[in-house]
mmCIF file of C-alpha atoms and ligand atoms in Angstrom:
data_model
loop_
_atom_site.group_PDB
_atom_site.id
_atom_site.type_symbol
_atom_site.label_atom_id
_atom_site.label_comp_id
_atom_site.label_asym_id
_atom_site.label_seq_id
_atom_site.Cartn_x
_atom_site.Cartn_y
_atom_site.Cartn_z
ATOM 1 C CA UNK A 1 -0.035 -0.162 0.328
ATOM 2 C CA UNK A 2 0.916 3.609 -0.869
ATOM 3 C CA UNK A 3 0.134 6.820 0.206
ATOM 4 C CA UNK A 4 1.101 10.436 -1.169
ATOM 5 C CA UNK A 5 0.611 13.082 0.368
ATOM 6 C CA UNK A 6 0.457 15.616 -3.171
ATOM 7 C CA UNK A 7 2.306 14.428 -6.291
ATOM 8 C CA UNK A 8 6.369 14.271 -6.556
ATOM 9 C CA UNK A 9 6.523 13.862 -9.930
ATOM 10 C CA UNK A 10 8.082 17.027 -11.361
ATOM 11 C CA UNK A 11 10.293 17.136 -8.217
ATOM 12 C CA UNK A 12 14.427 16.218 -8.233
ATOM 13 C CA UNK A 13 16.451 14.228 -5.212
ATOM 14 C CA UNK A 14 18.201 16.906 -4.560
ATOM 15 C CA UNK A 15 15.133 19.076 -3.598
ATOM 16 C CA UNK A 16 15.396 22.453 -5.812
ATOM 17 C CA UNK A 17 14.997 25.641 -4.557
ATOM 18 C CA UNK A 18 11.613 26.222 -3.150
ATOM 19 C CA UNK A 19 11.182 22.554 -3.118
ATOM 20 C CA UNK A 20 11.072 19.821 -0.493
ATOM 21 C CA UNK A 21 13.412 17.218 -1.015
ATOM 22 C CA UNK A 22 11.352 14.444 -1.844
ATOM 23 C CA UNK A 23 11.851 11.460 0.685
ATOM 24 C CA UNK A 24 10.518 7.921 1.788
ATOM 25 C CA UNK A 25 8.803 6.536 4.710
ATOM 26 C CA UNK A 26 8.538 3.367 5.331
ATOM 27 C CA UNK A 27 6.155 1.504 8.348
ATOM 28 C CA UNK A 28 4.166 -1.443 8.597
ATOM 29 C CA UNK A 29 2.108 -0.390 11.032
ATOM 30 C CA UNK A 30 -0.330 2.082 8.743
ATOM 31 C CA UNK A 31 -0.357 4.434 12.323
ATOM 32 C CA UNK A 32 2.918 5.129 12.487
ATOM 33 C CA UNK A 33 2.955 4.986 8.792
ATOM 34 C CA UNK A 34 0.658 8.047 9.229
ATOM 35 C CA UNK A 35 1.755 10.296 11.822
ATOM 36 C CA UNK A 36 5.670 9.851 10.377
ATOM 37 C CA UNK A 37 4.137 11.064 6.494
ATOM 38 C CA UNK A 38 2.282 13.825 8.640
ATOM 39 C CA UNK A 39 5.076 15.043 10.743
ATOM 40 C CA UNK A 40 7.365 15.449 7.860
ATOM 41 C CA UNK A 41 4.810 15.677 5.823
ATOM 42 C CA UNK A 42 4.988 19.420 5.523
ATOM 43 C CA UNK A 43 9.265 20.057 4.889
ATOM 44 C CA UNK A 44 9.621 16.917 3.018
ATOM 45 C CA UNK A 45 7.908 15.592 -0.406
ATOM 46 C CA UNK A 46 6.866 12.389 1.729
ATOM 47 C CA UNK A 47 6.234 9.149 -0.115
ATOM 48 C CA UNK A 48 4.731 6.569 2.619
ATOM 49 C CA UNK A 49 5.442 2.366 1.817
ATOM 50 C CA UNK A 50 3.935 0.053 4.131
ATOM 51 C CA UNK A 51 6.281 -2.323 3.127
ATOM 52 C CA UNK A 52 10.534 -3.444 2.532
ATOM 53 C CA UNK A 53 9.971 -5.007 -1.024
ATOM 54 C CA UNK A 54 7.597 -1.957 -2.592
ATOM 55 C CA UNK A 55 10.028 0.686 -0.935
ATOM 56 C CA UNK A 56 13.040 -0.911 -3.109
ATOM 57 C CA UNK A 57 10.557 -0.725 -5.989
ATOM 58 C CA UNK A 58 10.001 2.846 -4.847
ATOM 59 C CA UNK A 59 14.040 3.476 -4.588
ATOM 60 C CA UNK A 60 14.937 1.627 -7.458
ATOM 61 C CA UNK A 61 12.758 4.907 -8.790
ATOM 62 C CA UNK A 62 15.860 6.914 -7.810
ATOM 63 C CA UNK A 63 13.995 10.036 -6.668
ATOM 64 C CA UNK A 64 14.373 10.137 -3.069
ATOM 65 C CA UNK A 65 16.921 12.459 -1.219
ATOM 66 C CA UNK A 66 16.435 9.724 2.401
ATOM 67 C CA UNK A 67 15.064 6.956 3.666
ATOM 68 C CA UNK A 68 12.820 6.619 6.913
ATOM 69 C CA UNK A 69 12.311 2.998 7.851
ATOM 70 C CA UNK A 70 11.231 1.000 11.150
ATOM 71 C CA UNK A 71 13.302 -2.156 11.623
ATOM 72 C CA UNK A 72 11.330 -4.324 12.391
ATOM 73 C CA UNK A 73 9.023 -5.332 9.602
ATOM 74 C CA UNK A 74 7.670 -8.537 8.464
ATOM 75 C CA UNK A 75 8.340 -10.135 4.961
ATOM 76 C CA UNK A 76 11.563 -8.050 4.893
ATOM 77 C CA UNK A 77 13.259 -5.925 7.494
ATOM 78 C CA UNK A 78 15.306 -2.834 8.096
ATOM 79 C CA UNK A 79 18.510 -4.091 7.756
ATOM 80 C CA UNK A 80 17.496 -5.590 4.354
ATOM 81 C CA UNK A 81 15.842 -2.837 2.990
ATOM 82 C CA UNK A 82 18.656 -0.644 3.442
ATOM 83 C CA UNK A 83 21.057 -3.139 2.045
ATOM 84 C CA UNK A 84 18.775 -3.360 -1.257
ATOM 85 C CA UNK A 85 19.158 0.748 -0.936
ATOM 86 C CA UNK A 86 22.770 0.333 -1.236
ATOM 87 C CA UNK A 87 22.575 -2.000 -4.669
ATOM 88 C CA UNK A 88 21.012 1.034 -5.773
ATOM 89 C CA UNK A 89 22.796 4.224 -4.532
ATOM 90 C CA UNK A 90 25.655 3.585 -3.082
ATOM 91 C CA UNK A 91 25.148 7.501 -1.190
ATOM 92 C CA UNK A 92 20.960 7.436 -0.598
ATOM 93 C CA UNK A 93 20.976 8.340 2.972
ATOM 94 C CA UNK A 94 18.958 5.346 5.291
ATOM 95 C CA UNK A 95 17.764 6.314 8.810
ATOM 96 C CA UNK A 96 16.321 2.915 10.773
ATOM 97 C CA UNK A 97 14.184 3.731 13.581
ATOM 98 C CA UNK A 98 13.311 0.986 16.049
ATOM 99 C CA UNK A 99 11.263 0.627 18.825
ATOM 100 C CA UNK A 100 13.861 -2.565 20.564
ATOM 101 C CA UNK A 101 16.645 -0.972 20.243
ATOM 102 C CA UNK A 102 19.833 -3.163 20.395
ATOM 103 C CA UNK A 103 23.732 -3.109 20.223
ATOM 104 C CA UNK A 104 23.811 -5.932 18.122
ATOM 105 C CA UNK A 105 21.096 -4.208 15.690
ATOM 106 C CA UNK A 106 23.075 -0.410 16.003
ATOM 107 C CA UNK A 107 25.853 -2.600 14.736
ATOM 108 C CA UNK A 108 24.496 -4.209 12.608
ATOM 109 C CA UNK A 109 23.045 -0.904 10.899
ATOM 110 C CA UNK A 110 26.050 0.934 11.352
ATOM 111 C CA UNK A 111 28.463 -1.747 9.146
ATOM 112 C CA UNK A 112 25.529 -1.583 6.674
ATOM 113 C CA UNK A 113 25.845 2.210 6.348
ATOM 114 C CA UNK A 114 22.652 3.560 8.485
ATOM 115 C CA UNK A 115 22.825 7.084 8.745
ATOM 116 C CA UNK A 116 21.433 7.065 11.869
ATOM 117 C CA UNK A 117 19.720 4.154 13.885
ATOM 118 C CA UNK A 118 17.173 6.438 16.150
ATOM 119 C CA UNK A 119 15.958 4.130 19.295
ATOM 120 C CA UNK A 120 11.440 4.997 19.740
ATOM 121 C CA UNK A 121 10.334 6.831 21.480
ATOM 122 C CA UNK A 122 12.012 10.393 19.584
ATOM 123 C CA UNK A 123 10.717 13.880 19.023
ATOM 124 C CA UNK A 124 9.986 14.973 16.238
ATOM 125 C CA UNK A 125 11.099 17.986 15.794
ATOM 126 C CA UNK A 126 14.616 16.623 15.832
ATOM 127 C CA UNK A 127 13.977 13.606 13.167
ATOM 128 C CA UNK A 128 12.566 16.662 11.034
ATOM 129 C CA UNK A 129 16.189 17.998 11.391
ATOM 130 C CA UNK A 130 18.155 14.738 10.951
ATOM 131 C CA UNK A 131 16.103 14.142 8.192
ATOM 132 C CA UNK A 132 16.626 17.500 6.605
ATOM 133 C CA UNK A 133 20.405 17.137 7.368
ATOM 134 C CA UNK A 134 20.940 14.256 5.916
ATOM 135 C CA UNK A 135 18.704 15.423 2.551
ATOM 136 C CA UNK A 136 21.626 17.542 2.642
ATOM 137 C CA UNK A 137 24.881 15.517 3.327
ATOM 138 C CA UNK A 138 23.170 13.185 0.081
ATOM 139 C CA UNK A 139 23.070 16.397 -2.146
ATOM 140 C CA UNK A 140 27.102 17.027 -1.136
ATOM 141 C CA UNK A 141 27.791 13.400 -1.523
ATOM 142 C CA UNK A 142 26.392 13.379 -5.215
ATOM 143 C CA UNK A 143 28.129 16.159 -6.070
ATOM 144 C CA UNK A 144 31.426 14.990 -4.588
ATOM 145 C CA UNK A 145 30.595 12.332 -7.254
ATOM 146 C CA UNK A 146 30.186 14.388 -9.258
ATOM 147 C CA UNK A 147 33.366 16.137 -9.097
ATOM 148 C CA UNK A 148 35.636 13.171 -8.965
ATOM 149 C CA UNK A 149 34.272 11.742 -11.887
ATOM 150 C CA UNK A 150 34.532 14.992 -13.652
ATOM 151 C CA UNK A 151 38.095 14.470 -12.515
ATOM 152 C CA UNK A 152 38.098 10.723 -13.824
ATOM 153 C CA UNK A 153 38.290 9.230 -10.816
ATOM 154 C CA UNK A 154 35.316 7.106 -9.455
ATOM 155 C CA UNK A 155 34.407 6.907 -6.369
ATOM 156 C CA UNK A 156 34.038 3.874 -4.469
ATOM 157 C CA UNK A 157 31.424 2.163 -2.087
ATOM 158 C CA UNK A 158 31.888 4.055 1.087
ATOM 159 C CA UNK A 159 30.374 1.404 3.764
ATOM 160 C CA UNK A 160 29.742 -1.980 3.757
ATOM 161 C CA UNK A 161 26.579 -2.550 1.804
ATOM 162 C CA UNK A 162 27.585 -0.219 -1.108
ATOM 163 C CA UNK A 163 31.068 -2.068 -1.257
ATOM 164 C CA UNK A 164 28.575 -5.113 -1.326
ATOM 165 C CA UNK A 165 27.280 -4.505 -4.297
ATOM 166 C CA UNK A 166 29.906 -3.943 -5.624
ATOM 167 C CA UNK A 167 31.563 -6.381 -5.412
ATOM 168 C CA UNK A 168 28.737 -7.999 -6.315
ATOM 169 C CA UNK A 169 28.178 -6.906 -9.839
ATOM 170 C CA UNK A 170 31.991 -7.112 -9.941
ATOM 171 C CA UNK A 171 32.010 -10.852 -10.204
ATOM 172 C CA UNK A 172 29.278 -10.612 -11.797
ATOM 173 C CA UNK A 173 30.453 -8.800 -15.029
ATOM 174 C CA UNK A 174 34.165 -9.390 -14.870
ATOM 175 C CA UNK A 175 36.352 -10.607 -17.470
ATOM 176 C CA UNK A 176 40.270 -10.967 -17.962
ATOM 177 C CA UNK A 177 42.887 -10.159 -20.262
ATOM 178 C CA UNK A 178 45.480 -12.255 -21.102
ATOM 179 C CA UNK A 179 49.232 -10.973 -21.833
ATOM 180 C CA UNK A 180 52.003 -12.792 -23.610
ATOM 181 C CA UNK A 181 55.476 -14.158 -21.606
ATOM 182 C CA UNK A 182 57.980 -14.865 -24.308
ATOM 183 C CA UNK A 183 61.089 -16.555 -24.897
ATOM 184 C CA UNK A 184 63.622 -14.728 -26.426
ATOM 185 C CA UNK A 185 65.735 -16.902 -27.677
ATOM 186 C CA UNK A 186 63.439 -19.040 -29.125
ATOM 187 C CA UNK A 187 60.889 -16.065 -30.437
ATOM 188 C CA UNK A 188 57.790 -18.106 -29.112
ATOM 189 C CA UNK A 189 55.563 -17.156 -26.410
ATOM 190 C CA UNK A 190 56.198 -18.967 -23.206
ATOM 191 C CA UNK A 191 52.994 -19.016 -21.528
ATOM 192 C CA UNK A 192 50.469 -16.448 -20.758
ATOM 193 C CA UNK A 193 48.954 -14.212 -17.352
ATOM 194 C CA UNK A 194 45.293 -14.388 -17.088
ATOM 195 C CA UNK A 195 44.691 -10.748 -15.135
ATOM 196 C CA UNK A 196 41.241 -9.737 -14.036
ATOM 197 C CA UNK A 197 39.297 -7.551 -15.672
ATOM 198 C CA UNK A 198 36.824 -5.247 -14.108
ATOM 199 C CA UNK A 199 33.812 -3.248 -15.569
ATOM 200 C CA UNK A 200 32.423 -2.309 -12.440
ATOM 201 C CA UNK A 201 33.028 1.619 -12.564
ATOM 202 C CA UNK A 202 33.439 1.965 -7.863
ATOM 203 C CA UNK A 203 35.729 -1.052 -8.353
ATOM 204 C CA UNK A 204 37.953 -0.110 -11.268
ATOM 205 C CA UNK A 205 41.092 -1.363 -10.629
ATOM 206 C CA UNK A 206 42.316 -5.354 -10.227
ATOM 207 C CA UNK A 207 43.510 -3.989 -6.941
ATOM 208 C CA UNK A 208 40.358 -2.168 -5.861
ATOM 209 C CA UNK A 209 38.495 -5.761 -6.525
ATOM 210 C CA UNK A 210 41.207 -7.069 -4.138
ATOM 211 C CA UNK A 211 40.967 -4.409 -1.522
ATOM 212 C CA UNK A 212 37.089 -5.444 -1.591
ATOM 213 C CA UNK A 213 37.657 -8.525 -1.597
ATOM 214 C CA UNK A 214 39.636 -8.740 1.874
ATOM 215 C CA UNK A 215 37.832 -5.999 3.371
ATOM 216 C CA UNK A 216 34.256 -8.326 2.626
ATOM 217 C CA UNK A 217 35.919 -11.250 3.643
ATOM 218 C CA UNK A 218 35.568 -12.574 0.247
ATOM 219 C CA UNK A 219 39.237 -13.515 -0.934
ATOM 220 C CA UNK A 220 38.221 -16.756 -0.918
ATOM 221 C CA UNK A 221 35.387 -16.469 -3.431
ATOM 222 C CA UNK A 222 36.550 -14.183 -5.837
ATOM 223 C CA UNK A 223 39.988 -16.332 -5.550
ATOM 224 C CA UNK A 224 37.834 -19.311 -7.154
ATOM 225 C CA UNK A 225 35.139 -17.216 -9.468
ATOM 226 C CA UNK A 226 38.664 -16.138 -10.810
ATOM 227 C CA UNK A 227 40.705 -19.250 -11.355
ATOM 228 C CA UNK A 228 37.251 -20.634 -12.935
ATOM 229 C CA UNK A 229 37.039 -18.225 -15.391
ATOM 230 C CA UNK A 230 40.888 -18.490 -15.758
ATOM 231 C CA UNK A 231 40.552 -22.119 -16.594
ATOM 232 C CA UNK A 232 38.223 -21.718 -18.309
ATOM 233 C CA UNK A 233 40.071 -19.917 -21.522
ATOM 234 C CA UNK A 234 43.178 -21.476 -20.476
ATOM 235 C CA UNK A 235 41.812 -24.958 -21.665
ATOM 236 C CA UNK A 236 42.307 -23.288 -24.856
ATOM 237 C CA UNK A 237 45.826 -22.166 -24.782
ATOM 238 C CA UNK A 238 47.478 -24.655 -27.894
ATOM 239 C CA UNK A 239 50.666 -25.686 -28.177
ATOM 240 C CA UNK A 240 52.848 -26.087 -24.836
ATOM 241 C CA UNK A 241 51.679 -22.323 -23.641
ATOM 242 C CA UNK A 242 52.117 -21.925 -19.865
ATOM 243 C CA UNK A 243 48.367 -20.700 -18.367
ATOM 244 C CA UNK A 244 50.074 -18.000 -15.046
ATOM 245 C CA UNK A 245 47.060 -17.689 -12.247
ATOM 246 C CA UNK A 246 47.836 -14.728 -9.649
ATOM 247 C CA UNK A 247 46.577 -15.932 -6.531
ATOM 248 C CA UNK A 248 46.405 -14.354 -3.089
ATOM 249 C CA UNK A 249 48.602 -16.256 -0.371
ATOM 250 C CA UNK A 250 45.722 -17.093 1.342
ATOM 251 C CA UNK A 251 43.939 -19.158 -1.683
ATOM 252 C CA UNK A 252 47.463 -21.289 -1.299
ATOM 253 C CA UNK A 253 44.927 -23.004 1.395
ATOM 254 C CA UNK A 254 41.773 -23.482 -0.276
ATOM 255 C CA UNK A 255 40.702 -26.703 -0.560
ATOM 256 C CA UNK A 256 38.545 -26.117 -4.116
ATOM 257 C CA UNK A 257 42.521 -25.247 -5.452
ATOM 258 C CA UNK A 258 43.139 -29.423 -5.372
ATOM 259 C CA UNK A 259 39.976 -30.426 -5.891
ATOM 260 C CA UNK A 260 39.889 -33.558 -8.488
ATOM 261 C CA UNK A 261 37.005 -31.819 -10.532
ATOM 262 C CA UNK A 262 37.809 -28.402 -10.936
ATOM 263 C CA UNK A 263 38.839 -27.299 -14.549
ATOM 264 C CA UNK A 264 42.410 -25.873 -13.260
ATOM 265 C CA UNK A 265 42.707 -28.879 -11.357
ATOM 266 C CA UNK A 266 42.557 -30.878 -14.465
ATOM 267 C CA UNK A 267 45.139 -28.722 -16.032
ATOM 268 C CA UNK A 268 47.444 -28.843 -13.327
ATOM 269 C CA UNK A 269 50.895 -29.700 -15.426
ATOM 270 C CA UNK A 270 50.351 -26.530 -17.470
ATOM 271 C CA UNK A 271 49.568 -23.744 -14.440
ATOM 272 C CA UNK A 272 52.036 -21.872 -13.199
ATOM 273 C CA UNK A 273 50.587 -20.483 -9.894
ATOM 274 C CA UNK A 274 51.759 -16.813 -9.133
ATOM 275 C CA UNK A 275 52.196 -15.353 -5.374
ATOM 276 C CA UNK A 276 52.583 -12.342 -4.899
ATOM 277 C CA UNK A 277 55.474 -10.526 -2.505
ATOM 278 C CA UNK A 278 53.516 -7.623 -1.888
ATOM 279 C CA UNK A 279 51.080 -9.495 0.700
ATOM 280 C CA UNK A 280 52.769 -11.709 3.893
ATOM 281 C CA UNK A 281 52.945 -15.180 4.039
ATOM 282 C CA UNK A 282 50.658 -16.945 6.718
ATOM 283 C CA UNK A 283 50.920 -20.441 8.746
ATOM 284 C CA UNK A 284 54.567 -20.675 7.107
ATOM 285 C CA UNK A 285 55.141 -24.502 7.722
ATOM 286 C CA UNK A 286 51.452 -25.246 6.718
ATOM 287 C CA UNK A 287 52.216 -23.275 3.381
ATOM 288 C CA UNK A 288 55.362 -25.095 2.968
ATOM 289 C CA UNK A 289 53.497 -28.322 3.050
ATOM 290 C CA UNK A 290 51.454 -27.074 0.843
ATOM 291 C CA UNK A 291 53.015 -25.442 -1.772
ATOM 292 C CA UNK A 292 55.054 -29.328 -1.631
ATOM 293 C CA UNK A 293 51.576 -30.896 -2.363
ATOM 294 C CA UNK A 294 50.890 -28.417 -5.199
ATOM 295 C CA UNK A 295 53.513 -29.077 -7.256
ATOM 296 C CA UNK A 296 53.433 -33.056 -6.323
ATOM 297 C CA UNK A 297 50.267 -32.564 -8.233
ATOM 298 C CA UNK A 298 52.046 -30.966 -11.072
ATOM 299 C CA UNK A 299 51.337 -27.399 -10.739
ATOM 300 C CA UNK A 300 54.475 -25.253 -11.079
ATOM 301 C CA UNK A 301 54.953 -22.092 -8.980
ATOM 302 C CA UNK A 302 55.968 -18.748 -9.173
ATOM 303 C CA UNK A 303 56.941 -15.898 -6.831
ATOM 304 C CA UNK A 304 55.588 -12.988 -7.486
ATOM 305 C CA UNK A 305 56.566 -9.039 -7.743
ATOM 306 C CA UNK A 306 59.985 -9.477 -6.616
ATOM 307 C CA UNK A 307 61.530 -6.402 -5.315
ATOM 308 C CA UNK A 308 57.743 -4.865 -4.754
ATOM 309 C CA UNK A 309 56.722 -6.014 -1.664
ATOM 310 C CA UNK A 310 58.190 -7.530 1.052
ATOM 311 C CA UNK A 311 62.141 -8.125 1.422
ATOM 312 C CA UNK A 312 63.609 -11.211 2.748
ATOM 313 C CA UNK A 313 64.044 -14.649 1.346
ATOM 314 C CA UNK A 314 60.753 -15.557 3.292
ATOM 315 C CA UNK A 315 58.685 -16.235 0.171
ATOM 316 C CA UNK A 316 61.915 -18.504 -1.380
ATOM 317 C CA UNK A 317 62.273 -20.587 1.796
ATOM 318 C CA UNK A 318 58.336 -20.900 1.828
ATOM 319 C CA UNK A 319 57.199 -21.591 -2.042
ATOM 320 C CA UNK A 320 60.454 -23.139 -3.486
ATOM 321 C CA UNK A 321 59.278 -21.677 -6.542
ATOM 322 C CA UNK A 322 60.223 -22.924 -10.094
ATOM 323 C CA UNK A 323 59.817 -19.415 -11.457
ATOM 324 C CA UNK A 324 60.890 -15.875 -9.880
ATOM 325 C CA UNK A 325 58.544 -12.659 -11.345
ATOM 326 C CA UNK A 326 60.871 -9.862 -11.305
ATOM 327 C CA UNK A 327 58.781 -6.541 -9.973
ATOM 328 C CA UNK A 328 58.623 -3.478 -13.293
ATOM 329 C CA UNK A 329 60.369 -1.460 -10.573
ATOM 330 C CA UNK A 330 63.390 -2.694 -11.083
ATOM 331 C CA UNK A 331 62.826 -3.370 -14.782
ATOM 332 C CA UNK A 332 61.568 0.711 -15.181
ATOM 333 C CA UNK A 333 64.841 2.676 -17.024
ATOM 334 C CA UNK A 334 67.037 -0.283 -15.702
ATOM 335 C CA UNK A 335 69.674 0.567 -18.282
ATOM 336 C CA UNK A 336 70.088 4.024 -16.879
ATOM 337 C CA UNK A 337 70.696 2.664 -12.868
ATOM 338 C CA UNK A 338 73.511 0.913 -11.961
ATOM 339 C CA UNK A 339 71.593 -0.030 -8.512
ATOM 340 C CA UNK A 340 68.529 -2.252 -10.642
ATOM 341 C CA UNK A 341 71.545 -3.714 -13.333
ATOM 342 C CA UNK A 342 73.588 -5.597 -10.215
ATOM 343 C CA UNK A 343 70.005 -6.385 -8.663
ATOM 344 C CA UNK A 344 69.277 -8.130 -11.073
ATOM 345 C CA UNK A 345 72.039 -9.285 -12.526
ATOM 346 C CA UNK A 346 72.544 -10.879 -8.607
ATOM 347 C CA UNK A 347 68.804 -12.142 -8.825
ATOM 348 C CA UNK A 348 69.539 -13.699 -12.415
ATOM 349 C CA UNK A 349 73.083 -15.542 -11.076
ATOM 350 C CA UNK A 350 70.708 -16.868 -8.511
ATOM 351 C CA UNK A 351 67.977 -18.147 -9.905
ATOM 352 C CA UNK A 352 70.464 -19.869 -12.574
ATOM 353 C CA UNK A 353 72.398 -21.787 -9.403
ATOM 354 C CA UNK A 354 68.888 -22.997 -7.564
ATOM 355 C CA UNK A 355 67.833 -23.738 -10.791
ATOM 356 C CA UNK A 356 64.695 -21.471 -11.649
ATOM 357 C CA UNK A 357 63.469 -19.360 -14.047
ATOM 358 C CA UNK A 358 63.336 -15.516 -14.648
ATOM 359 C CA UNK A 359 60.666 -13.583 -16.112
ATOM 360 C CA UNK A 360 61.384 -9.996 -16.500
ATOM 361 C CA UNK A 361 57.951 -8.157 -15.596
ATOM 362 C CA UNK A 362 56.654 -4.699 -16.754
ATOM 363 C CA UNK A 363 59.178 -3.840 -20.261
ATOM 364 C CA UNK A 364 58.228 -1.300 -21.762
ATOM 365 C CA UNK A 365 61.494 -0.285 -23.724
ATOM 366 C CA UNK A 366 63.958 -1.377 -26.267
ATOM 367 C CA UNK A 367 66.355 -0.316 -24.112
ATOM 368 C CA UNK A 368 65.315 -2.093 -21.255
ATOM 369 C CA UNK A 369 64.830 -5.684 -22.939
ATOM 370 C CA UNK A 370 68.059 -5.213 -24.435
ATOM 371 C CA UNK A 371 70.088 -4.844 -21.022
ATOM 372 C CA UNK A 372 67.663 -7.612 -19.110
ATOM 373 C CA UNK A 373 69.026 -10.221 -22.528
ATOM 374 C CA UNK A 374 72.786 -9.156 -21.754
ATOM 375 C CA UNK A 375 72.461 -10.272 -18.597
ATOM 376 C CA UNK A 376 70.891 -13.445 -19.516
ATOM 377 C CA UNK A 377 67.352 -12.851 -19.351
ATOM 378 C CA UNK A 378 65.263 -15.187 -21.674
ATOM 379 C CA UNK A 379 61.326 -14.740 -20.026
ATOM 380 C CA UNK A 380 59.982 -11.484 -21.064
ATOM 381 C CA UNK A 381 56.668 -10.034 -20.014
ATOM 382 C CA UNK A 382 55.416 -6.268 -21.054
ATOM 383 C CA UNK A 383 54.192 -3.422 -23.350
ATOM 384 C CA UNK A 384 57.178 -3.985 -25.203
ATOM 385 C CA UNK A 385 55.638 -7.353 -26.419
ATOM 386 C CA UNK A 386 51.742 -7.139 -26.155
ATOM 387 C CA UNK A 387 49.880 -5.548 -24.041
ATOM 388 C CA UNK A 388 46.995 -8.063 -22.180
ATOM 389 C CA UNK A 389 44.492 -8.530 -24.675
ATOM 390 C CA UNK A 390 41.054 -11.118 -24.322
ATOM 391 C CA UNK A 391 42.715 -13.266 -26.476
ATOM 392 C CA UNK A 392 45.768 -15.349 -26.797
ATOM 393 C CA UNK A 393 47.428 -12.497 -28.974
ATOM 394 C CA UNK A 394 50.929 -13.892 -30.709
ATOM 395 C CA UNK A 395 53.760 -11.064 -31.136
ATOM 396 C CA UNK A 396 55.852 -10.784 -33.983
ATOM 397 C CA UNK A 397 59.409 -10.674 -33.269
HETATM 398 O O1 G B 401 51.145 -7.879 -10.082
HETATM 399 P P1 G B 401 50.628 -8.350 -11.360
HETATM 400 O O2 G B 401 52.430 -8.302 -12.061
HETATM 401 O O3 G B 401 50.316 -9.529 -12.021
HETATM 402 O O4 G B 401 50.517 -7.494 -12.402
HETATM 403 C C1 G B 401 50.666 -7.147 -13.572
HETATM 404 C C2 G B 401 50.050 -6.092 -14.265
HETATM 405 O O5 G B 401 50.930 -4.987 -14.410
HETATM 406 C C3 G B 401 49.091 -5.985 -14.826
HETATM 407 O O6 G B 401 47.857 -5.710 -14.524
HETATM 408 C C4 G B 401 48.637 -5.594 -16.443
HETATM 409 O O7 G B 401 48.841 -4.906 -16.940
HETATM 410 C C5 G B 401 50.086 -4.699 -16.063
HETATM 411 N N1 G B 401 51.331 -4.150 -16.634
HETATM 412 C C6 G B 401 52.632 -5.794 -17.919
HETATM 413 N N2 G B 401 53.115 -5.315 -18.431
HETATM 414 C C7 G B 401 53.188 -3.896 -18.047
HETATM 415 C C8 G B 401 53.939 -3.099 -18.737
HETATM 416 O O8 G B 401 55.178 -2.860 -19.809
HETATM 417 N N3 G B 401 53.777 -1.632 -17.822
HETATM 418 C C9 G B 401 53.272 -1.130 -17.426
HETATM 419 N N4 G B 401 53.250 -0.256 -16.989
HETATM 420 N N5 G B 401 52.299 -2.642 -16.883
HETATM 421 C C10 G B 401 51.618 -3.737 -17.167
HETATM 422 MN MN1 MN B 402 51.038 -11.542 -11.927
#
């Protein structure tokens, strides 16, 4: 059931000068709903709704500057409504009113980005003031987002519910790009690194996605989705090309990685698992054992981003890698840096001694390639050879 106290169709959610901002009031008790609508009516353009699902449909119209809702309602609760609102709008302020306040309820509401958690009874002038403030801040948030997008920066979601919604959209729509790793001596492709590509505007870069997954405790879920995608495409690889897949260190212990029914497992001998040096390894002994198991199953292991993250030799001792990928920090401008040359040259001879292959990442110029090649480096990855692409592009030499 829906009650309106006036036509709202010509109103903007920003509450243009002379027009009251449009708000949505949700309560399952008709008496309370009526009371709230009347109390807020003169100040705001009120749309009243008696249940959460109906309220969500209203919010989707995108005309409101704030939502005031009861928490305890049959069907959809106020918290669920809040989450649904976040899927639609990262900023829209939601004020939750409750007759049964609790710390747990408040904590949950805050986590999902409630604007105010209001225990009953409350006085109406204060509520009116709070809703006014909410609509003003909403206007500000919209302007900020607009300003950021003008500067080419997508404003990330600011609360958990918004982040969850962004993350779900990303999971439903992400793709992967493949960048060749080439052998200069044989002038052939050695393998392809599978790289996550997000089309979700609020999580544009793989690092944003990873950060979001970490904040949401969803790295395992992300890892599974990425591995399934990479395996699906990687199963189309021709010749003896290898598939390089990035793994967050925490994914190493995921049982799914060695599930015999997984596609990636079935092609283990053609897969290189890249473990970044940017994140610390936890439960070292467990990781060490797991790596030997993975290697027994046919996987190869690479240390990724060497020179970009944690110093020391821990990752080598624990992972016992087959391949080392030198970060582009060390590659960039190596022809002009004696320090970088000495460093990479030492890593190269160490790799030879330890029977590991070295990949130079992020090679962009012929000068970088030539200096590295003269040191004895053979495997290269970088824009100079090929950018990541949706298909398995073979560069010409
Ligand atoms: O951390 P990792 O090495 O997995 O990151 C690879 C990232 O580096 C990818 O996002 C890829 O697009 C990017 N990349 C690959 N080659 C180059 C390059 O030559 N220059 C730069 N700047 N980035 C590169
Ligand atoms: Mn990588």
